[in-house]
Short mmCIF file of C-alpha atoms in Angstrom, two decimals:
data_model
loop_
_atom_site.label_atom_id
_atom_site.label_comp_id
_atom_site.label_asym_id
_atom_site.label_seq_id
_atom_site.Cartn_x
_atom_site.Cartn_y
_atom_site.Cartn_z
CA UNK A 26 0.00 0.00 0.00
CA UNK A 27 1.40 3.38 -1.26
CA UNK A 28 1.79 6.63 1.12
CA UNK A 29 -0.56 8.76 0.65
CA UNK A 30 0.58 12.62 0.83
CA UNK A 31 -1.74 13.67 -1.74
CA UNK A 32 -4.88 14.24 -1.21
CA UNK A 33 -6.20 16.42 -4.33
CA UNK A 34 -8.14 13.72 -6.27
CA UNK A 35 -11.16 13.84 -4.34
CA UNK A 36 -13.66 11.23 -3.89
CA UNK A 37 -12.40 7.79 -5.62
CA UNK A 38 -15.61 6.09 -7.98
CA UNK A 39 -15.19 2.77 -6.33
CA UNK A 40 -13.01 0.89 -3.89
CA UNK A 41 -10.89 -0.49 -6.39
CA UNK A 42 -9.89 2.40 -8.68
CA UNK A 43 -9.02 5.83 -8.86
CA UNK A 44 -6.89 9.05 -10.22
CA UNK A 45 -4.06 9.62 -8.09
CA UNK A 46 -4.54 11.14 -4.84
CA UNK A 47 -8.59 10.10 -4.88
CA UNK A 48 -10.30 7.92 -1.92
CA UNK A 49 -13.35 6.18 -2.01
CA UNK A 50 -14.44 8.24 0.88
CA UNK A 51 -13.57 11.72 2.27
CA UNK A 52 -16.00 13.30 4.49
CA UNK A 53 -15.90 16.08 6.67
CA UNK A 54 -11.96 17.02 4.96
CA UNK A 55 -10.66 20.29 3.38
CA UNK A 56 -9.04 18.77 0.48
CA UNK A 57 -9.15 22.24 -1.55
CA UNK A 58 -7.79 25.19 0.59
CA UNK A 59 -4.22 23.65 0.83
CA UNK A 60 -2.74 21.22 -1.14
CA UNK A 61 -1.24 18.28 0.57
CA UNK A 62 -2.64 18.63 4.03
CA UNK A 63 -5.32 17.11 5.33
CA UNK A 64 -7.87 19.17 7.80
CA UNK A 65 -10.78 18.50 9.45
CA UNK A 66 -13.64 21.10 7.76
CA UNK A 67 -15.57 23.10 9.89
CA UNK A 68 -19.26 21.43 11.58
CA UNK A 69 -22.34 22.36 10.34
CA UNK A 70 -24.60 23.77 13.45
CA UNK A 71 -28.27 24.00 13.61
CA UNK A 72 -28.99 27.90 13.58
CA UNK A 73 -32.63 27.95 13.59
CA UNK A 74 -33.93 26.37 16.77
CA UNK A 75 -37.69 25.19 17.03
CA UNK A 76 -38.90 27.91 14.47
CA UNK A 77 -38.52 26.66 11.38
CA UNK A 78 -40.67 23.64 11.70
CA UNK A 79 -40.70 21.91 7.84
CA UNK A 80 -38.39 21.33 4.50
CA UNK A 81 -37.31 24.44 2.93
CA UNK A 82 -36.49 23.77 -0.49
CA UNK A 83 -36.59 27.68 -1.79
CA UNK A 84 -34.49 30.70 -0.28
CA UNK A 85 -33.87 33.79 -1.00
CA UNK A 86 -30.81 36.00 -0.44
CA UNK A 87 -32.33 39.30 -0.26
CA UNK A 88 -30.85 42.42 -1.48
CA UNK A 89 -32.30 43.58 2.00
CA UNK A 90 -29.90 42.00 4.28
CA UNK A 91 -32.19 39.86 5.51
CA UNK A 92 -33.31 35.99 3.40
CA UNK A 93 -36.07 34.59 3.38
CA UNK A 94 -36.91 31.00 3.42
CA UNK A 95 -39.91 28.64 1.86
CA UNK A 96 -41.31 25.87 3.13
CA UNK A 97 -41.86 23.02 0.62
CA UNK A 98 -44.78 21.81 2.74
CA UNK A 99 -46.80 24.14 3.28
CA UNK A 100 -46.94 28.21 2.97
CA UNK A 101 -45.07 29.38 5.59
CA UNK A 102 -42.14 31.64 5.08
CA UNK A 103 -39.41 32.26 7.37
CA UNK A 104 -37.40 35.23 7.84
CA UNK A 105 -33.60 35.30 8.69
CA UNK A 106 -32.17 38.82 9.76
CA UNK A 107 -28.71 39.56 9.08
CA UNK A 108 -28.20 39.23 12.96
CA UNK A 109 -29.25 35.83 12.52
CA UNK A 110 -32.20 36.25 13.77
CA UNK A 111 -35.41 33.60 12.58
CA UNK A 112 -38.82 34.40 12.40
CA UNK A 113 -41.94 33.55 10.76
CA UNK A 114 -42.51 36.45 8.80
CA UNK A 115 -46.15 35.04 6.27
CA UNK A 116 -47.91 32.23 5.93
CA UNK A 117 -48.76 31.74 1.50
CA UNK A 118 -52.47 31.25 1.38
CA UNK A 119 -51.50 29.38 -1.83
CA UNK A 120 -50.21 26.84 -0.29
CA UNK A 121 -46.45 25.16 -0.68
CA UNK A 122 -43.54 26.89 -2.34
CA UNK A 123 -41.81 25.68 -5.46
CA UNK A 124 -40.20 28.75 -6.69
CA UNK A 125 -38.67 31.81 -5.05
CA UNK A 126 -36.70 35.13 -6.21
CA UNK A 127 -36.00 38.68 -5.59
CA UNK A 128 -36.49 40.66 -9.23
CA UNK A 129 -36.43 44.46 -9.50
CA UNK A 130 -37.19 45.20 -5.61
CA UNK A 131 -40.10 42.37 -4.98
CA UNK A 132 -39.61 38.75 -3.37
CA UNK A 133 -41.74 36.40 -5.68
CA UNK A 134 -42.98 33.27 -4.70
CA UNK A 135 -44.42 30.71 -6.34
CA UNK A 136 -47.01 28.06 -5.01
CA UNK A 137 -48.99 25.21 -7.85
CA UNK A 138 -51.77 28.01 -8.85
CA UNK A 139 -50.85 31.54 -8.45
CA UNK A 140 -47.26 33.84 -8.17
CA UNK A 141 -47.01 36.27 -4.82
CA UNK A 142 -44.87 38.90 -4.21
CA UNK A 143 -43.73 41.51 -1.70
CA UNK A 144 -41.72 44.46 -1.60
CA UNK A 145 -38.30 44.36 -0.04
CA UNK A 146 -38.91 47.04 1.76
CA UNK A 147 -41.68 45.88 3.61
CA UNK A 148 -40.56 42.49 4.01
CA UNK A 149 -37.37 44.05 5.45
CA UNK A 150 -39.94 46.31 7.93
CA UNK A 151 -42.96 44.12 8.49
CA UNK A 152 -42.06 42.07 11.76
CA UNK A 153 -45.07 39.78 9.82
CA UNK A 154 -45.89 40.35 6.61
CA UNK A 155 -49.00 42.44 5.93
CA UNK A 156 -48.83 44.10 2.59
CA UNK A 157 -47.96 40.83 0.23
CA UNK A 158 -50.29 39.53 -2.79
CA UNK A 159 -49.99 35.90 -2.61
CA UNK A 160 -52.08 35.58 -5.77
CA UNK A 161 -50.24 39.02 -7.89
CA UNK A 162 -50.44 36.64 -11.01
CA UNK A 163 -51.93 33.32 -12.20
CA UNK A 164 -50.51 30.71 -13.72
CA UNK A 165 -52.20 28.63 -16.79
CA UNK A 166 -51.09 24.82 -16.15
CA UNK A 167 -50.96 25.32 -11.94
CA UNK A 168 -47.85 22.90 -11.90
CA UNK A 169 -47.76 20.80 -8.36
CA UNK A 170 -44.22 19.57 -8.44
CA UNK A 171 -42.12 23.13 -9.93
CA UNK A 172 -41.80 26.51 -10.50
CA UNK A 173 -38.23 27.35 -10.75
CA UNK A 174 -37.33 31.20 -11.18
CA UNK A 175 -34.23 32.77 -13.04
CA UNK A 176 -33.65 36.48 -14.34
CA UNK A 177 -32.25 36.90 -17.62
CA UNK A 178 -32.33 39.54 -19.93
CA UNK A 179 -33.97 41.64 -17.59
CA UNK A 180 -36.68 39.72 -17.41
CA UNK A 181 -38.10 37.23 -14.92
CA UNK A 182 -38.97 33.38 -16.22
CA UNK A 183 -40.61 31.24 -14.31
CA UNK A 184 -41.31 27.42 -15.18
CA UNK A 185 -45.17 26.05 -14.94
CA UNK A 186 -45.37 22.66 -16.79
CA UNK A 187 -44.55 23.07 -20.36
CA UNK A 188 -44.63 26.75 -20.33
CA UNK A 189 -42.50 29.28 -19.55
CA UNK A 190 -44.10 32.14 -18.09
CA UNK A 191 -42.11 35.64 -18.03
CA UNK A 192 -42.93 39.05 -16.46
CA UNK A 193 -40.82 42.03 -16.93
CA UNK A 194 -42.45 44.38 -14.46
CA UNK A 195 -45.04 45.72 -16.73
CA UNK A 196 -46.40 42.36 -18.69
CA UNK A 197 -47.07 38.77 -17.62
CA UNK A 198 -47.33 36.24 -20.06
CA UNK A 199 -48.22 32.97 -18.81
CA UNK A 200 -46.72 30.86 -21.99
CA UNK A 201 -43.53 33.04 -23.42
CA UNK A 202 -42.29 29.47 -24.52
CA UNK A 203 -44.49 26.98 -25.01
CA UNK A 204 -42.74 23.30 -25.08
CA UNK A 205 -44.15 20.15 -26.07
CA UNK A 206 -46.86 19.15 -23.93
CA UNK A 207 -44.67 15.74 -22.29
CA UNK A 208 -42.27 18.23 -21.13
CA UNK A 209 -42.63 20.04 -17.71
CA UNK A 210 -40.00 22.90 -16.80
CA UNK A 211 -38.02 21.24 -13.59
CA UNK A 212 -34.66 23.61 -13.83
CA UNK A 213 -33.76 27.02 -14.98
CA UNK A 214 -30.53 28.23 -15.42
CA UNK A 215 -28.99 31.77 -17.27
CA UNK A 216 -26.45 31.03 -20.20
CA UNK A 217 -25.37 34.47 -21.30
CA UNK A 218 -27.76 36.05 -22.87
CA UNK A 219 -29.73 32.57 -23.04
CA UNK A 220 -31.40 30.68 -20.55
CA UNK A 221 -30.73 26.75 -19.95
CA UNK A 222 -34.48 24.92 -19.22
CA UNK A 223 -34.16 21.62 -18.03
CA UNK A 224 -37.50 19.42 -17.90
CA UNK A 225 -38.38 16.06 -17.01
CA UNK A 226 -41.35 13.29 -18.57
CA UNK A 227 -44.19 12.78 -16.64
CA UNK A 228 -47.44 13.60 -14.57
CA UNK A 229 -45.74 13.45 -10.88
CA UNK A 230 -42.08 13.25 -9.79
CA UNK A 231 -42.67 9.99 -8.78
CA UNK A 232 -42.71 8.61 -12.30
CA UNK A 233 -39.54 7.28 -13.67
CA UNK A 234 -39.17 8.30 -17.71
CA UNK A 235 -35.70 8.18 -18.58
CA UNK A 236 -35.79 10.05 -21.44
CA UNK A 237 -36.09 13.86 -21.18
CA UNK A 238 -34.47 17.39 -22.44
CA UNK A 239 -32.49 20.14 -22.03
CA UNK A 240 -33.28 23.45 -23.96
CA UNK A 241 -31.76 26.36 -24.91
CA UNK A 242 -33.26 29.57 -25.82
CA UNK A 243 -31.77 33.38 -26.48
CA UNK A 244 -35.36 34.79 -24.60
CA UNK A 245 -36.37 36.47 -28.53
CA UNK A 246 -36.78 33.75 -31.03
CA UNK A 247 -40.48 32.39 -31.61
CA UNK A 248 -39.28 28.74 -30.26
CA UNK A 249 -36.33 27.33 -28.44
CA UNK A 250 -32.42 27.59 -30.03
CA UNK A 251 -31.55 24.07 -29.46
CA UNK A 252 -31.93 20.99 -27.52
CA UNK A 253 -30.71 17.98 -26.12
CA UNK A 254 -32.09 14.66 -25.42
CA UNK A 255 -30.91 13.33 -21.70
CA UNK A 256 -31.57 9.92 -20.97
CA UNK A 257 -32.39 10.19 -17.60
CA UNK A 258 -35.27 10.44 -15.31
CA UNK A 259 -34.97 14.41 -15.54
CA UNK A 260 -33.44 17.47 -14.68
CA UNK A 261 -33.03 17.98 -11.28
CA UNK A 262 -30.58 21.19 -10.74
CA UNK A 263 -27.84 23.29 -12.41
CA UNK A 264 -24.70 23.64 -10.19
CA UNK A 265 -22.74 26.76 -10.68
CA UNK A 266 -19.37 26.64 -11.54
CA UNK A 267 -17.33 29.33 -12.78
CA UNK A 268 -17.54 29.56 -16.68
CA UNK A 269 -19.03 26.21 -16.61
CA UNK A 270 -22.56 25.02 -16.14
CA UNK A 271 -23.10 21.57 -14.47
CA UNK A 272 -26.12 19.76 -14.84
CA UNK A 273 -26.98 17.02 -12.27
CA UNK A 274 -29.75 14.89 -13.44
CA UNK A 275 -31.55 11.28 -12.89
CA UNK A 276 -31.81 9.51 -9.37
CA UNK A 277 -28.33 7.82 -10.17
CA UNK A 278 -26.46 10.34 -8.98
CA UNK A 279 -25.44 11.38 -12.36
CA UNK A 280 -23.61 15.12 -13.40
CA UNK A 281 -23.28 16.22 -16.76
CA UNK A 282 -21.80 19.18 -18.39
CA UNK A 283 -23.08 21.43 -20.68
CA UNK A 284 -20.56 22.47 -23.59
CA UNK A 285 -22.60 25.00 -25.37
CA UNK A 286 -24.59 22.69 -27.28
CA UNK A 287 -24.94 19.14 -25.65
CA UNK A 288 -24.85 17.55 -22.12
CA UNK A 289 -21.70 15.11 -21.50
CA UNK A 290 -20.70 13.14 -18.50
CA UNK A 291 -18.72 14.39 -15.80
CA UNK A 292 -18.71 12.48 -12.76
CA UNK A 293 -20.81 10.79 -10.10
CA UNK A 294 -21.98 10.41 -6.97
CA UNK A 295 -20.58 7.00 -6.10
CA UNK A 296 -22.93 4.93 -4.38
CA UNK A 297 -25.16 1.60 -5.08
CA UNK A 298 -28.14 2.52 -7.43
CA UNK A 299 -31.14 0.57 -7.63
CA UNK A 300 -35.13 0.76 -8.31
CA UNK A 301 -35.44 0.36 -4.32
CA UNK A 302 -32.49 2.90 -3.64
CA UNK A 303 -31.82 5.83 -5.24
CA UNK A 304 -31.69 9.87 -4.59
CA UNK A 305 -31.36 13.52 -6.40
CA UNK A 306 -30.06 17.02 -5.82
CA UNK A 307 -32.78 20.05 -5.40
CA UNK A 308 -33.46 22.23 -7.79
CA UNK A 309 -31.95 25.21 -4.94
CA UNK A 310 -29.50 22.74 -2.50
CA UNK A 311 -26.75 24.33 -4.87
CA UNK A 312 -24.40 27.27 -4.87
CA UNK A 313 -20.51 28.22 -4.84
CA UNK A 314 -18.66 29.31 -1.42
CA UNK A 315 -14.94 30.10 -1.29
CA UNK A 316 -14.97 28.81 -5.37
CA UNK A 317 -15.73 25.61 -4.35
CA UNK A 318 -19.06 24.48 -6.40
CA UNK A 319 -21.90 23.06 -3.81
CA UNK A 320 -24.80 20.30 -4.24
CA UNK A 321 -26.62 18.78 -1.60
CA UNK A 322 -27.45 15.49 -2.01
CA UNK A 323 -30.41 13.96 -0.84
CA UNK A 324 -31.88 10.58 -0.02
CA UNK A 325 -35.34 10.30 -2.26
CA UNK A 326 -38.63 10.79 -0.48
CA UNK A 327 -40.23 8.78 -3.25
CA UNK A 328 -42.49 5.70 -1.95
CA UNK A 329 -40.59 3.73 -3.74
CA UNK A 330 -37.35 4.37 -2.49
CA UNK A 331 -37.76 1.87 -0.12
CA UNK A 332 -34.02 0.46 0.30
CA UNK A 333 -32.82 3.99 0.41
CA UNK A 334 -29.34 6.14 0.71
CA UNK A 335 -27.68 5.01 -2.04
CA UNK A 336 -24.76 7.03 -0.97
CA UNK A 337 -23.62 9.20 1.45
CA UNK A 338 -26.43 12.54 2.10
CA UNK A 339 -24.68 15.93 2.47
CA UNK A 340 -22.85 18.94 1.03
CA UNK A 341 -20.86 17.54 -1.63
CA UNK A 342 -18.37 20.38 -3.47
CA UNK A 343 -16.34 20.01 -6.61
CA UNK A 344 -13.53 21.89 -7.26
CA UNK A 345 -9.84 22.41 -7.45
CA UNK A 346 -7.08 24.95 -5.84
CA UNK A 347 -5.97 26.03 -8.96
CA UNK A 348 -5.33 24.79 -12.72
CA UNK A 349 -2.32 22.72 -11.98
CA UNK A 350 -4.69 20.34 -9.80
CA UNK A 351 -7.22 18.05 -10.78
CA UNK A 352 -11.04 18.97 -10.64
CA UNK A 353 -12.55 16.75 -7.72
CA UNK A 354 -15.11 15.74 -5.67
CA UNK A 355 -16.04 15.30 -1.58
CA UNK A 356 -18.12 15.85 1.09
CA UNK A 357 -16.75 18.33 2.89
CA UNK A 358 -20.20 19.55 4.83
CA UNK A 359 -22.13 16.94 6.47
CA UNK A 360 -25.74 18.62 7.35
CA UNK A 361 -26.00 18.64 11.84
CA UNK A 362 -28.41 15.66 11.35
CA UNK A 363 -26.18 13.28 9.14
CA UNK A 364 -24.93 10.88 11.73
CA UNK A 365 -24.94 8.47 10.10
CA UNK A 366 -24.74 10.01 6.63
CA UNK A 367 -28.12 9.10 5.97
CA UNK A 368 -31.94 9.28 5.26
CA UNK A 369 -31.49 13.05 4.37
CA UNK A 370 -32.64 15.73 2.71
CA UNK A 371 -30.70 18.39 1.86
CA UNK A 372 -33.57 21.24 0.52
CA UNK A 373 -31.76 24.04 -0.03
CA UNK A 374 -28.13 25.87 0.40
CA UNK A 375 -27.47 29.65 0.89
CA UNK A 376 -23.91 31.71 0.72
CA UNK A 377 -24.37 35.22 2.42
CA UNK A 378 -21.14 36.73 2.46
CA UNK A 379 -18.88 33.90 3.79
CA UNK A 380 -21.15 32.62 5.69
CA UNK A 381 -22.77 28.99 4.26
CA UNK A 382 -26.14 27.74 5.38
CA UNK A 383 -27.83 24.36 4.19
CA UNK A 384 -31.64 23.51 5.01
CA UNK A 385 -32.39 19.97 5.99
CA UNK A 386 -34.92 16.93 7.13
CA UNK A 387 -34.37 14.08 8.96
CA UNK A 388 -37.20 11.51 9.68
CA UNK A 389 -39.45 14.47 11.51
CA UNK A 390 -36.78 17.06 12.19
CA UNK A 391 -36.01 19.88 10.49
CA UNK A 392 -34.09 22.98 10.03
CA UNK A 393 -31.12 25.62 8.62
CA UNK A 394 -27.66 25.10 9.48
CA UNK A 395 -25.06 27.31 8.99
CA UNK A 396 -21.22 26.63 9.70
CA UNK A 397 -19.93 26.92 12.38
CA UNK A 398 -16.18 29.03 12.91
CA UNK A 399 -16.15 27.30 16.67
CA UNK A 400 -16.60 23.62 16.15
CA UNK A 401 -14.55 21.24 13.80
CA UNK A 402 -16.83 18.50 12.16
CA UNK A 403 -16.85 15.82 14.83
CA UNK A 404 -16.89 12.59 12.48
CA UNK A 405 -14.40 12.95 9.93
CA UNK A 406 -12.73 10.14 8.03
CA UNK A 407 -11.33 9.09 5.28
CA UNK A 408 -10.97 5.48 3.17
CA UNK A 409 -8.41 4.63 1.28
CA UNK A 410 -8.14 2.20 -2.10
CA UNK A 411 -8.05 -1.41 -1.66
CA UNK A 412 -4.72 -2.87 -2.08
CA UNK A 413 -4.35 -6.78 -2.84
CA UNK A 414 -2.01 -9.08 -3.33
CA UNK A 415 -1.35 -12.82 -2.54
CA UNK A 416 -2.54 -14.14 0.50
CA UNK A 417 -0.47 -14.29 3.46
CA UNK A 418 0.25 -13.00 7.27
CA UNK A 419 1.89 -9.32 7.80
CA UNK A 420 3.14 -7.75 10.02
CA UNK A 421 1.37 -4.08 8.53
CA UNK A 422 3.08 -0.87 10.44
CA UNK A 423 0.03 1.85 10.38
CA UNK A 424 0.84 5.52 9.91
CA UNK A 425 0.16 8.60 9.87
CA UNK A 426 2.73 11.95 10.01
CA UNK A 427 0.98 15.20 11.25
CA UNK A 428 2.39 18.98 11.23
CA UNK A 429 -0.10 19.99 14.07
CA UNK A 430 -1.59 18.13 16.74
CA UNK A 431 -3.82 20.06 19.56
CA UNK A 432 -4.66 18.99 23.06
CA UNK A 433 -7.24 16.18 22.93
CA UNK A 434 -6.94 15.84 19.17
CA UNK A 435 -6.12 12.13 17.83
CA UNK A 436 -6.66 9.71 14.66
CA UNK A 437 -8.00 6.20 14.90
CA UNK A 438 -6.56 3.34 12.16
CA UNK A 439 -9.18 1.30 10.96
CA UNK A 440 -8.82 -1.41 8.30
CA UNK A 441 -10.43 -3.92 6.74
CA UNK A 442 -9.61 -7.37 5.46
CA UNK A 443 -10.44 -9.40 2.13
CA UNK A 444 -13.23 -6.89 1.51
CA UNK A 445 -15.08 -7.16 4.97
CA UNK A 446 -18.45 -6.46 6.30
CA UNK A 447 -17.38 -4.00 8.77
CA UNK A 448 -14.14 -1.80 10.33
CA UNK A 449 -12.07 -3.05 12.68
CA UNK A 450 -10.19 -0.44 14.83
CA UNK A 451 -6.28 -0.76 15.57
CA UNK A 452 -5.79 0.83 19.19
CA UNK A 453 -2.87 1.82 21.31
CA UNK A 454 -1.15 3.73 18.76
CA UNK A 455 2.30 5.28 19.40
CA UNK A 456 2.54 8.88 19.07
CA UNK A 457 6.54 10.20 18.44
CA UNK A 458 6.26 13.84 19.04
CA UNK A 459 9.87 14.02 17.56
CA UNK A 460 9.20 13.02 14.34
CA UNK A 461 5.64 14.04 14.12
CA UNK A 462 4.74 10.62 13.70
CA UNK A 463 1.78 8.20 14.91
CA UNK A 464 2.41 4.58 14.32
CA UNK A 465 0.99 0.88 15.38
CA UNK A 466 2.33 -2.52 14.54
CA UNK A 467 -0.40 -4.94 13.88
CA UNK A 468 -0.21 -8.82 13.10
CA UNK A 469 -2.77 -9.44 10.21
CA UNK A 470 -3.33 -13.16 9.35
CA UNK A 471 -4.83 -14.24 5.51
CA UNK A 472 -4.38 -11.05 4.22
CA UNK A 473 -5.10 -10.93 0.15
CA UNK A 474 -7.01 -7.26 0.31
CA UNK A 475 -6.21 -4.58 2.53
CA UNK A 476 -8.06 -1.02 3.05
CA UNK A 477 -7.09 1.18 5.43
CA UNK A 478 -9.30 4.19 7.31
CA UNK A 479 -8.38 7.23 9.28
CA UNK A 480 -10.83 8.51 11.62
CA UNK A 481 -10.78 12.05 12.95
CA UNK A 482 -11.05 12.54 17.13
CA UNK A 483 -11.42 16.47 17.21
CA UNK A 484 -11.40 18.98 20.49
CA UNK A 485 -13.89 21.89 20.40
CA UNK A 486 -12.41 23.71 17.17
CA UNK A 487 -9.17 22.01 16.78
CA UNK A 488 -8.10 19.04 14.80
CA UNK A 489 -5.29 17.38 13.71
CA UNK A 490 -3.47 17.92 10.80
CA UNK A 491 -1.93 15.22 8.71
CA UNK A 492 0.84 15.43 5.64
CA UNK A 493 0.58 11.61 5.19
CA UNK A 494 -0.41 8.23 6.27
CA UNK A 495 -0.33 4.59 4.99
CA UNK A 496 0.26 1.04 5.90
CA UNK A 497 3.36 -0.98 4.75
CA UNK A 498 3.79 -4.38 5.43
CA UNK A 499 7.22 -4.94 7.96
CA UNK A 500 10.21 -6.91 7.54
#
């Protein structure tokens, strides 16, 4: 087994292969902000307490200071001050949100049948909101599942089945595009001067048509510009990425990306796919913080998703330190409720300054993180490659070589053997401060397939830092 000292790869797409420098797992870790060391990323931390009470799949950043945040099951909206400060500021009459955005001084939010709106200003100085429309404009196909919102051209779009409606402060036109009628508007996205509509096949989100399309269209021409046929079970969300558009789509954990013309394949979430066990990304549990491109990935509510968490739920990020290093993938941000990393959903992220707050639910529990500059992540780890060979019984030294090692702080070896069920932990580790250097001899009998895991033990806000670790087999 090699020594690993880099750590830029990312996440590995299976146990057995990789680029070098990738892991099949790396979860709570900084593997962007410097290259070659390995630290502990900062925890997640439930900011909203008991008011904010159900999913939030819709937020807005608003240009007041404050955001403002949409519950997916029901009307209520929540308001966070830029004190951090939560609130319930309306309850939509409509019902559910499936669509938010601030456009030319109004918050707009969209429920199946109608499109509300209220002034910044008075959403900024109404402790609860009092002069909102919730029904300002109707729609013409009342869409249950979306009604994703994006600005371009001056103009606000907003999806509603096969139409996309636009209003540019004066005019509202329920059916400014008018697509096929299989096609309903899941996904919008600006391109220049264009705007990216993704769409998926069917009556419901719960129906599974892999086969749908991705459109492109410069806002002035009768019909769309171009299209392209995705076979997957739709367009779930557009991840930003600077002078790049990503695309993740299907419940296989699937990301494309767009080239100007046609969708290609880009990487994955790795996990174990099936009809029983699958999940998505949000049309809003996206955004960019620190340069680092964010998705949340979520386990499917779907009824049939019945085996469930097909990989790990969370705050994944993809990105790279600078050209020189590869483009890769982790999960860096573990939502407060992911222990284990699982039965999540991750509804929506926000960046406010450099500040970075996620929405979640667990089971019955919801809320907003945001993360924390006083706690490290608590459960880090990371997973190495398997490495095999003939069978036989080592003598395997364990290792890892820090630069910085607080009070309380530790690592735990972990390994498995000829691809077992479970970790087995190595304990009593020797620690030589001299050399920077933990260490543990272990005798491992019929040994063809070795992989070795590093666990994080954290104090308060510190963590330690490694340069390396490994296993070689003595003598």
């Amino acid at each position: 087994m090699p020594i690993f000292n880099d750590f830029s790869g990312g996440q590995a797409p299976s146990i057995h292969r990789g680029i070098y420098g990738s892991f099949p797992a790396i979860v709570g870790l900084d593997i962007f902000s410097e290259p070659g060391a390995l630290k502990v990323e900062q925890a997640m931390a439930k900011e909203s307490g008991s008011t904010v009470t159900e999913l939030v799949k819709n937020v807005v950043v608003a240009s007041d200071g404050n955001s403002y945040w949409f519950s997916a099951d029901s009307g209520k909206i929540w308001k966070r001050t830029s004190a951090a400060v939560w609130s319930l500021a309306h309850t939509n009459t409509g019902g559910a949100c499936l669509g938010a955005r601030e456009y030319k001084g109004f918050i707009y939010y969209a429920c199946a049948a109608t499109l509300g709106r209220q002034s910044v200003t008075n959403a900024s100085g109404e402790a609860s909101w009092s002069s909102q429309n919730d029904a300002y404009q109707a729609f013409g196909n009342d869409d249950t599942g979306y009604h994703p919102m994006e600005e371009v051209n001056g103009v606000l779009y907003v999806g509603d089945g096969k139409d996309l409606a636009s209003w540019d402060n004066s005019t509202w036109t329920a059916a400014a595009l008018d697509l096929p009628n299989q096609y309903r508007i899941s996904a919008l996205y600006p391109y220049g001067i264009n705007i990216l509509i993704g769409t998926y096949v069917g009556t419901s989100a719960a129906i599974k048509v892999n086969y749908c399309k991705l459109y492109l269209w410069d806002t002035a021409s009768d019909s769309w510009n171009d299209s392209d046929i995705v076979y997957e079970a739709g367009i779930n969300a557009f991840i930003p990425m600077d002078n790049q558009v990503l695309v993740q789509a299907g419940i296989a954990g699937n990301i494309y990306y767009y080239n100007g013309s046609v969708l290609l394949p880009f990487t994955r979430v790795h996990g174990t796919y099936s009809p029983t066990q699958y999940g998505l990304v949000y049309n809003q549990a996206v955004g960019l913080f620190k340069g680092i491109s964010l998705f949340g990935f979520s386990n499917s509510p779907d009824a049939a998703n019945t085996t469930g968490n097909p990989a790990g739920c969370g705050i994944y990020g993809v990105g790279q330190y600078d050209k020189n290093f590869p483009r890769a993938m982790s999960l860096p941000y573990p939502v407060s409720a992911s222990s284990p990393l699982a039965s999540v959903e991750v509804g929506c992220i926000a960046v406010i300054g450099n500040d970075l707050l996620s929405a979640w639910k667990k089971s019955t529990s919801y809320g907003v993180d945001k993360l924390s500059t006083s706690a490290k992540y608590a459960a880090a780890y990371i997973e190495t490659l398997v490495s095999t060979g003939e069978t036989a019984n080592k003598t395997v030294k364990f290792f890892a070589g820090y630069r910085l090692k607080p009070a309380s702080t530790d690592i735990t070896f972990k390994h498995k053997i000829n691809y077992a069920t479970s970790w087995t932990s190595i304990s009593g580790h020797e620690d030589d401060t001299n050399k920077k250097l933990i260490y543990k001899n272990e005798n491992l009998f019929d040994v063809r397939a070795l992989q070795v895991r590093v666990d994080f033990t954290v104090s308060s806000n510190s963590a330690i830092e490694l340069d390396l670790f490994g296993a070689e087999e003595e003598g």
